[in-house]
């Protein structure tokens, strides 16, 4: 006879057998029966705001390669978290979100804290969502959601559970696999391979999916076999190609006409695992240079469907690259021109962001993971701190700020001792500053470097491009970040002179646990996306 469980026991039994060892969350009254008698061996990682809990879980999911579990409060808590859920969806991070709901008996009276249409609330930024019709349907729904989160393209899923469901009887659910690796039709891969074999001057465009699918070595081999120029997709959330490689040409900007200009002269372009058409500002003109053939290989049928030009081939990235390597011939073509190297930063006061980034690069410990969310200094960051290894870089590819700081904390909690370094703007940090408390409580090995330029400078830069050079509401002054961090349990220091920069960063990188360094820097005066390679 099958053993009988409560819903709560069946769900936690399933999660344990899936290897889940942490739940990230911010609890509320509609989850109390879920939270009581917390299972031994399962750590509840507390975030002080719901978007912090989601982004911390995302960092953990990326670091472990497994869906992370998030506990959110009903309507209000889910609402607070939606910016981070949006990022997780667009950046394809697998999360199982379990949200509370008021008891079933109260729902007809529209009670306090209840969520109206809970399954619809987080859409369209979850892959799948449900509030099961019966309590006994909750464990199977959790199991289905977990599998859905991990199936390519990965992403967040959502299950709303009425509070009284947890004590109802239920049956255990099986742990089973969905093996999602698949390869395109051989004839489709042959068409792409033939185009590369016959190309005069090919280019590869590498998206975050290459790093997500642990396929960087195959991307490098394909680039070297074809002597192709290699670019990263606009605003990529991860780096899928070593940026110090001789074939690396740079980063495509999120501007339509600039992408076409950078790819001018390439007769065949093959993009892997990312959105080639991610634009931030509108410009007219062609999507590609005249005569350029584009192929796009990815596992996401929705992304393939809305791409405006080119031929999309559905395949997981790793399998697609391996399949092409079986078909693509070695070609001796001239290497692309070497990527320009900026002159050394001036070691002068006031401090420039370039000096901070160069100094940080010179001090990074082996195996460090860099997380970036400093939009106004992103060009300097990319130019002066090349990412050279798989898994070495994370950012938001989607634009909802507040992601970077808790993402770094979660990535550190998933690590095995490597240092995580979070380079973040002053404005970005204040969207999720509560994550410093989580970092301190769980002794996360993170060095936070706040580039304090006194405002939302990225908005000003974009304003200069769009004809609004001084937009209102972009000044941000008077925040003592070191004192704020200390109040949340995270030690820190402020560096105002160039001479003290290297010693302060060295101490922060060697700290036992989290440490914050605030560096006032000169605000960038340039307009966004204005320069050519």
XYZ file of C-alpha atoms in Angstrom:
533
model
C 0.000 0.000 0.000
C 1.335 3.446 -0.976
C 2.573 5.585 1.923
C 0.334 8.559 2.685
C 1.776 12.042 3.041
C 0.435 15.498 3.663
C 0.864 17.982 0.814
C 3.697 19.559 2.765
C 5.492 16.251 3.312
C 5.041 15.212 -0.323
C 6.428 18.519 -1.635
C 9.471 18.562 0.643
C 10.133 14.883 -0.080
C 10.093 15.641 -3.803
C 12.403 18.659 -3.459
C 14.847 16.689 -1.314
C 15.035 13.910 -3.913
C 15.646 16.552 -6.612
C 18.748 17.699 -4.725
C 17.282 20.973 -3.438
C 19.223 22.098 -0.364
C 18.122 25.754 -0.081
C 14.892 27.699 -0.318
C 15.169 31.443 -0.906
C 12.375 33.625 0.317
C 10.650 36.318 2.264
C 7.851 34.719 4.310
C 4.312 35.827 5.031
C 1.193 34.668 6.798
C -0.192 32.743 3.818
C 2.788 30.348 3.960
C 2.835 29.605 7.698
C 1.816 25.964 7.409
C 4.481 25.429 4.789
C 7.127 26.992 7.023
C 6.486 25.212 10.324
C 8.766 22.357 11.475
C 11.262 23.250 8.786
C 13.044 20.128 7.458
C 16.553 19.403 8.682
C 19.175 19.796 5.980
C 17.168 22.406 4.048
C 18.435 25.973 4.535
C 15.981 28.853 4.322
C 17.934 31.806 2.865
C 16.145 34.964 3.942
C 15.979 38.027 1.712
C 14.671 41.261 3.190
C 12.614 42.086 0.104
C 11.024 39.754 -2.417
C 12.983 40.865 -5.492
C 16.161 40.263 -3.472
C 15.044 36.706 -2.717
C 14.340 36.011 -6.403
C 17.625 37.444 -7.671
C 19.628 35.655 -4.960
C 17.946 32.406 -5.973
C 18.834 33.171 -9.587
C 22.523 33.503 -8.741
C 22.343 30.193 -6.910
C 20.592 28.501 -9.846
C 23.241 29.746 -12.276
C 26.032 28.584 -9.977
C 24.597 25.104 -9.399
C 23.030 24.534 -12.817
C 19.804 23.435 -11.079
C 16.448 25.127 -10.575
C 16.361 27.122 -7.346
C 13.252 27.295 -5.153
C 11.768 30.625 -4.072
C 9.081 31.211 -1.435
C 7.022 34.389 -1.943
C 4.054 35.892 -0.116
C 0.737 36.085 -1.974
C -0.286 39.100 -4.084
C 1.872 41.811 -2.540
C 5.014 39.720 -2.301
C 4.693 38.454 -5.835
C 4.161 42.010 -7.014
C 7.329 43.190 -5.279
C 9.286 40.407 -6.964
C 8.103 40.831 -10.542
C 11.034 42.956 -11.746
C 13.416 40.159 -10.785
C 11.068 37.523 -12.238
C 11.161 39.482 -15.519
C 14.965 39.321 -15.527
C 14.966 35.599 -14.744
C 12.558 34.949 -17.621
C 14.469 36.998 -20.179
C 17.835 35.640 -18.978
C 16.533 32.038 -18.933
C 17.248 31.269 -15.272
C 15.394 28.213 -13.883
C 13.398 29.107 -10.758
C 10.535 27.308 -9.033
C 8.469 30.034 -7.347
C 6.004 28.807 -4.700
C 3.682 31.596 -3.583
C 1.238 31.654 -0.719
C -2.487 32.223 -1.089
C -5.287 32.676 1.446
C -7.213 29.581 2.570
C -9.644 28.092 0.058
C -12.675 28.557 2.314
C -12.041 32.323 2.429
C -11.432 32.916 -1.282
C -15.096 33.557 -2.235
C -15.095 36.562 0.126
C -11.984 38.123 -1.519
C -10.075 38.200 1.789
C -7.165 40.276 3.019
C -3.890 39.398 1.214
C -5.575 37.081 -1.296
C -4.333 37.098 -4.885
C -6.919 37.609 -7.618
C -6.224 35.309 -10.590
C -2.894 34.203 -9.069
C -1.812 32.088 -12.030
C -2.246 35.073 -14.369
C -0.445 37.603 -12.166
C 3.174 36.792 -13.129
C 2.456 36.116 -16.794
C 3.875 36.507 -19.375
C 7.192 36.413 -17.500
C 6.985 32.806 -16.357
C 7.111 29.714 -18.536
C 4.208 28.063 -16.699
C 1.936 28.955 -13.799
C -0.943 27.387 -11.878
C -3.000 27.350 -8.724
C -4.091 23.698 -8.472
C -7.834 23.063 -8.228
C -7.516 20.622 -5.316
C -5.031 20.344 -2.437
C -3.959 16.852 -3.517
C -2.974 18.281 -6.917
C -0.298 20.521 -5.381
C 2.596 17.989 -5.280
C 2.102 16.908 -8.935
C 1.942 20.587 -9.941
C 5.213 21.290 -8.102
C 6.822 18.330 -9.877
C 5.586 19.471 -13.279
C 6.765 23.008 -12.603
C 10.249 21.855 -11.597
C 10.592 19.856 -14.824
C 9.281 22.770 -16.858
C 11.807 25.167 -15.293
C 14.675 22.896 -16.315
C 13.479 22.105 -19.862
C 15.128 24.262 -22.546
C 14.748 27.141 -22.792
C 15.003 27.248 -19.018
C 13.168 29.838 -16.977
C 10.982 30.649 -13.962
C 7.724 28.842 -13.185
C 5.053 29.681 -10.617
C 2.719 27.711 -8.333
C 0.221 29.412 -6.012
C -0.745 27.285 -2.978
C -3.688 28.153 -0.679
C -2.487 28.164 2.921
C -4.712 25.342 4.171
C -3.619 22.974 1.379
C -0.362 22.087 3.131
C -2.076 19.913 5.772
C -4.290 17.922 3.380
C -3.444 14.307 2.585
C -1.584 13.687 -0.656
C 0.427 11.028 -2.421
C 4.162 11.263 -3.038
C 5.289 12.150 -6.547
C 8.016 10.533 -8.578
C 11.233 12.286 -9.518
C 11.781 11.782 -13.199
C 13.991 13.381 -15.821
C 13.270 15.474 -18.865
C 16.364 15.156 -21.015
C 16.150 18.289 -23.076
C 19.336 18.224 -25.155
C 18.409 17.966 -28.827
C 19.921 18.648 -32.228
C 18.394 20.111 -35.358
C 17.619 18.131 -38.480
C 20.910 17.138 -40.186
C 19.859 18.858 -43.426
C 19.343 22.144 -41.579
C 22.775 21.945 -39.954
C 24.263 21.026 -43.336
C 22.807 24.230 -44.823
C 24.476 26.313 -42.097
C 27.748 24.412 -42.479
C 27.735 24.836 -46.269
C 27.234 28.563 -45.837
C 30.214 28.763 -43.457
C 32.352 26.576 -45.702
C 31.672 28.821 -48.693
C 31.829 32.141 -46.874
C 34.321 34.766 -47.875
C 34.282 36.561 -44.504
C 32.120 34.860 -41.848
C 31.197 36.149 -38.406
C 29.886 34.396 -35.300
C 27.644 36.158 -32.784
C 27.738 34.554 -29.339
C 24.820 34.847 -26.931
C 24.431 34.045 -23.254
C 23.104 30.592 -24.180
C 26.612 29.460 -25.113
C 27.814 29.949 -21.541
C 24.506 28.673 -20.144
C 24.912 25.433 -22.120
C 28.612 25.068 -21.191
C 29.544 25.213 -24.864
C 32.313 27.814 -24.963
C 34.994 25.320 -26.012
C 32.951 24.373 -29.087
C 32.364 28.032 -29.982
C 36.117 28.648 -29.828
C 36.839 25.613 -31.986
C 34.280 26.698 -34.587
C 35.665 30.240 -34.670
C 39.232 28.979 -35.133
C 38.193 26.497 -37.797
C 36.455 29.209 -39.819
C 38.725 32.162 -38.890
C 35.524 34.065 -38.166
C 35.200 37.380 -36.410
C 33.412 36.858 -33.103
C 30.997 39.288 -31.470
C 28.831 39.066 -28.367
C 25.100 39.717 -28.673
C 23.817 43.102 -27.489
C 23.561 43.407 -23.695
C 24.412 39.761 -23.152
C 23.791 38.439 -19.625
C 26.835 36.155 -19.818
C 30.074 35.908 -21.771
C 30.310 32.865 -24.037
C 33.680 33.523 -25.666
C 37.129 34.413 -24.255
C 37.412 38.154 -24.719
C 41.207 38.064 -25.030
C 41.061 35.706 -28.028
C 42.616 36.973 -31.257
C 39.301 36.498 -33.126
C 37.182 38.415 -30.619
C 35.976 41.661 -32.207
C 33.822 43.149 -29.460
C 30.267 43.739 -28.302
C 27.364 44.509 -30.583
C 25.475 47.610 -29.403
C 21.694 47.513 -28.893
C 21.162 49.836 -31.856
C 19.935 48.569 -35.207
C 21.965 50.700 -37.605
C 25.164 50.284 -35.557
C 24.853 46.483 -35.644
C 24.481 46.613 -39.419
C 27.570 48.853 -39.717
C 29.710 46.619 -37.521
C 28.789 43.538 -39.553
C 29.279 45.254 -42.911
C 31.494 43.108 -45.137
C 30.532 39.807 -43.501
C 28.692 37.666 -46.028
C 27.619 34.949 -43.547
C 26.698 35.538 -39.891
C 25.789 32.700 -37.523
C 24.341 33.598 -34.116
C 24.145 31.186 -31.182
C 22.022 31.229 -28.036
C 20.892 34.799 -27.727
C 18.822 37.628 -29.110
C 20.594 39.165 -32.074
C 17.875 41.833 -32.341
C 17.911 43.299 -28.810
C 17.580 47.064 -29.262
C 17.484 49.828 -26.660
C 16.876 52.829 -28.925
C 15.208 52.938 -32.314
C 17.054 53.775 -35.498
C 15.751 53.221 -39.014
C 17.523 51.225 -41.650
C 18.188 47.601 -42.529
C 18.562 44.911 -39.898
C 21.662 43.572 -41.671
C 24.067 44.774 -44.347
C 22.923 44.142 -47.902
C 23.818 40.644 -49.062
C 24.516 39.220 -45.578
C 23.009 35.811 -44.782
C 22.038 35.253 -41.152
C 21.501 31.923 -39.371
C 20.343 31.788 -35.765
C 20.738 28.606 -33.688
C 18.879 28.445 -30.389
C 16.532 26.296 -28.287
C 13.771 28.900 -27.889
C 10.983 28.628 -30.490
C 9.456 31.960 -29.421
C 12.704 33.800 -30.017
C 13.074 32.064 -33.355
C 9.547 33.050 -34.359
C 9.860 36.791 -33.757
C 13.320 37.285 -35.277
C 12.619 39.703 -38.157
C 15.162 38.360 -40.653
C 17.386 35.330 -41.185
C 16.934 31.580 -40.886
C 16.380 30.161 -37.397
C 17.358 26.574 -36.592
C 15.952 25.075 -33.397
C 18.583 23.162 -31.437
C 20.168 23.299 -28.017
C 23.315 25.354 -28.353
C 25.839 22.733 -27.287
C 24.405 20.097 -29.626
C 24.134 22.573 -32.479
C 27.769 23.629 -32.159
C 28.947 20.028 -31.930
C 26.869 19.156 -34.985
C 28.387 21.996 -37.004
C 31.898 20.938 -36.023
C 31.200 17.576 -37.676
C 30.411 19.368 -40.943
C 32.451 22.579 -41.097
C 35.822 22.410 -42.861
C 38.992 24.164 -41.835
C 39.468 27.371 -43.816
C 42.493 29.647 -43.826
C 41.154 33.184 -43.914
C 42.818 36.368 -42.676
C 42.201 37.098 -39.014
C 39.991 40.117 -38.304
C 41.761 43.316 -37.258
C 42.794 43.143 -33.596
C 40.414 44.754 -31.157
C 41.548 48.199 -30.095
C 43.127 48.382 -26.643
C 42.387 51.568 -24.671
C 45.304 53.579 -23.283
C 46.120 53.006 -19.614
C 43.878 54.833 -17.195
C 45.228 57.908 -15.479
C 46.151 57.272 -11.802
C 44.957 60.735 -10.856
C 42.312 62.384 -8.722
C 39.404 62.621 -9.068
C 39.203 58.892 -9.765
C 37.832 57.691 -13.081
C 35.904 54.458 -13.493
C 38.581 53.240 -15.896
C 41.197 53.290 -13.124
C 38.933 51.349 -10.754
C 38.293 48.670 -13.371
C 41.945 48.364 -14.414
C 43.079 48.144 -10.788
C 40.458 45.541 -10.036
C 41.557 43.490 -13.039
C 45.154 43.490 -11.825
C 44.093 42.184 -8.400
C 41.397 39.625 -9.250
C 42.118 36.255 -7.662
C 42.192 33.143 -9.824
C 38.752 31.745 -10.511
C 36.902 34.912 -9.528
C 33.394 35.435 -10.889
C 32.562 39.008 -11.895
C 29.021 40.379 -11.672
C 28.376 43.782 -13.251
C 25.498 46.245 -12.987
C 26.992 49.658 -13.709
C 25.264 50.681 -16.958
C 26.906 54.094 -17.329
C 30.384 52.517 -17.125
C 29.671 49.341 -19.111
C 31.785 50.339 -22.110
C 34.805 50.973 -19.882
C 34.171 47.707 -18.086
C 34.090 45.667 -21.302
C 37.144 47.425 -22.702
C 39.326 47.047 -19.621
C 38.253 43.820 -17.901
C 38.048 41.025 -20.486
C 36.262 37.867 -19.350
C 38.372 34.901 -20.335
C 36.797 31.759 -18.914
C 33.410 30.025 -18.907
C 31.114 31.071 -16.090
C 33.266 34.066 -15.250
C 30.727 36.832 -15.829
C 27.097 37.633 -15.014
C 24.934 40.701 -15.506
C 21.360 41.564 -16.390
C 20.591 41.054 -20.046
C 17.120 42.433 -19.516
C 17.492 45.828 -17.879
C 15.483 45.651 -14.644
C 17.888 47.152 -12.102
C 18.474 45.641 -8.683
C 19.534 42.279 -10.123
C 23.301 42.433 -9.768
C 23.850 42.794 -6.022
C 21.654 39.852 -4.893
C 22.660 37.830 -7.966
C 26.253 38.049 -6.738
C 25.215 36.884 -3.270
C 23.397 33.847 -4.649
C 26.272 32.971 -6.957
C 28.654 33.090 -3.982
C 26.382 30.786 -1.954
C 26.579 28.280 -4.818
C 30.360 28.421 -5.004
C 33.144 26.354 -3.586
C 35.274 29.193 -2.266
C 35.876 31.313 -5.357
C 35.522 35.051 -4.827
C 32.587 36.832 -6.440
C 33.190 40.478 -7.338
C 30.159 42.706 -7.888
C 30.842 45.960 -9.736
C 27.734 48.065 -9.341
C 26.588 51.638 -9.761
C 25.338 53.762 -6.900
C 21.870 53.974 -8.420
C 21.657 50.261 -9.185
C 22.740 49.280 -5.694
C 19.847 51.076 -4.012
C 17.252 48.915 -5.757
C 18.360 45.908 -3.704
C 20.697 47.154 -0.981
C 18.949 44.782 1.485
C 20.958 41.953 -0.107
C 23.980 43.102 1.922
C 22.205 41.764 5.014
C 21.781 38.350 3.353
C 25.445 38.407 2.298
C 26.523 39.148 5.864
C 24.192 36.612 7.500
C 25.323 33.733 5.275
C 29.002 34.801 5.016
C 28.898 35.117 1.232
C 32.333 35.582 -0.303
C 31.508 38.744 -2.252
C 33.439 41.947 -2.783
C 31.050 44.780 -3.686
C 32.583 47.712 -5.576
C 30.186 50.659 -5.796
C 31.052 53.160 -8.548
C 29.456 56.270 -7.087
C 28.967 58.850 -9.838
C 26.228 60.733 -8.021
C 23.231 59.871 -10.121
C 21.421 57.811 -12.702
C 24.115 58.626 -15.243
C 23.020 55.988 -17.745
C 19.698 57.842 -18.036
C 21.582 61.096 -18.667
C 23.733 59.397 -21.311
C 20.669 58.077 -23.089
C 19.066 61.507 -22.743
C 21.989 63.098 -24.554
C 21.475 60.709 -27.435
C 17.722 61.381 -27.559
C 17.867 65.151 -27.155
C 17.149 65.435 -23.411
C 20.625 66.182 -22.027
C 19.598 66.927 -18.420
C 16.538 64.817 -17.574
C 14.865 65.573 -14.266
C 15.218 63.161 -11.362
C 18.668 61.803 -12.183
C 20.705 63.249 -9.299
C 21.515 60.884 -6.439
C 23.532 62.426 -3.644
C 23.880 62.267 0.120
C 23.920 58.476 0.549
C 26.552 57.110 2.933
C 26.893 53.623 1.490
C 29.485 52.504 4.045
C 27.191 53.398 6.943
C 24.218 51.741 5.251
C 26.290 48.589 4.704
C 27.472 48.591 8.329
C 23.887 48.839 9.501
C 23.130 45.695 7.473
C 26.128 43.850 8.929
C 28.515 44.229 5.971
C 31.866 45.970 6.592
C 33.071 48.534 4.088
C 35.289 51.462 3.264
C 35.282 54.551 1.059
C 38.200 55.423 -1.210
C 38.461 59.023 -2.400
C 42.088 59.172 -3.569
C 43.726 57.146 -6.330
C 46.685 56.295 -4.097
C 44.437 54.343 -1.735
C 42.539 52.417 -4.399
C 44.740 49.339 -4.841
C 45.264 48.692 -1.096
C 41.534 49.013 -0.396
C 40.555 46.649 -3.214
C 43.226 44.140 -2.187
C 41.895 44.081 1.378
C 38.310 43.731 0.151
C 39.222 40.810 -2.118
C 40.968 39.039 0.746
C 38.161 39.550 3.264
C 36.570 36.629 5.082
C 32.972 37.141 4.005
C 31.435 40.145 2.266
C 33.097 43.541 2.012
C 32.008 46.761 0.311
C 34.238 49.400 -1.293
C 32.709 52.708 -2.345
C 34.624 54.742 -4.920
C 33.393 58.207 -5.930
C 34.075 58.409 -9.665
C 33.775 61.012 -12.392
C 30.457 60.730 -14.213
C 30.734 59.745 -17.884
C 29.804 62.698 -20.101
C 29.355 60.797 -23.366
C 26.058 59.898 -24.986
C 24.929 56.263 -24.987
C 25.837 54.000 -27.913
C 27.421 56.811 -29.907
C 30.849 55.423 -30.777
C 31.935 53.030 -33.468
C 34.432 50.229 -32.983
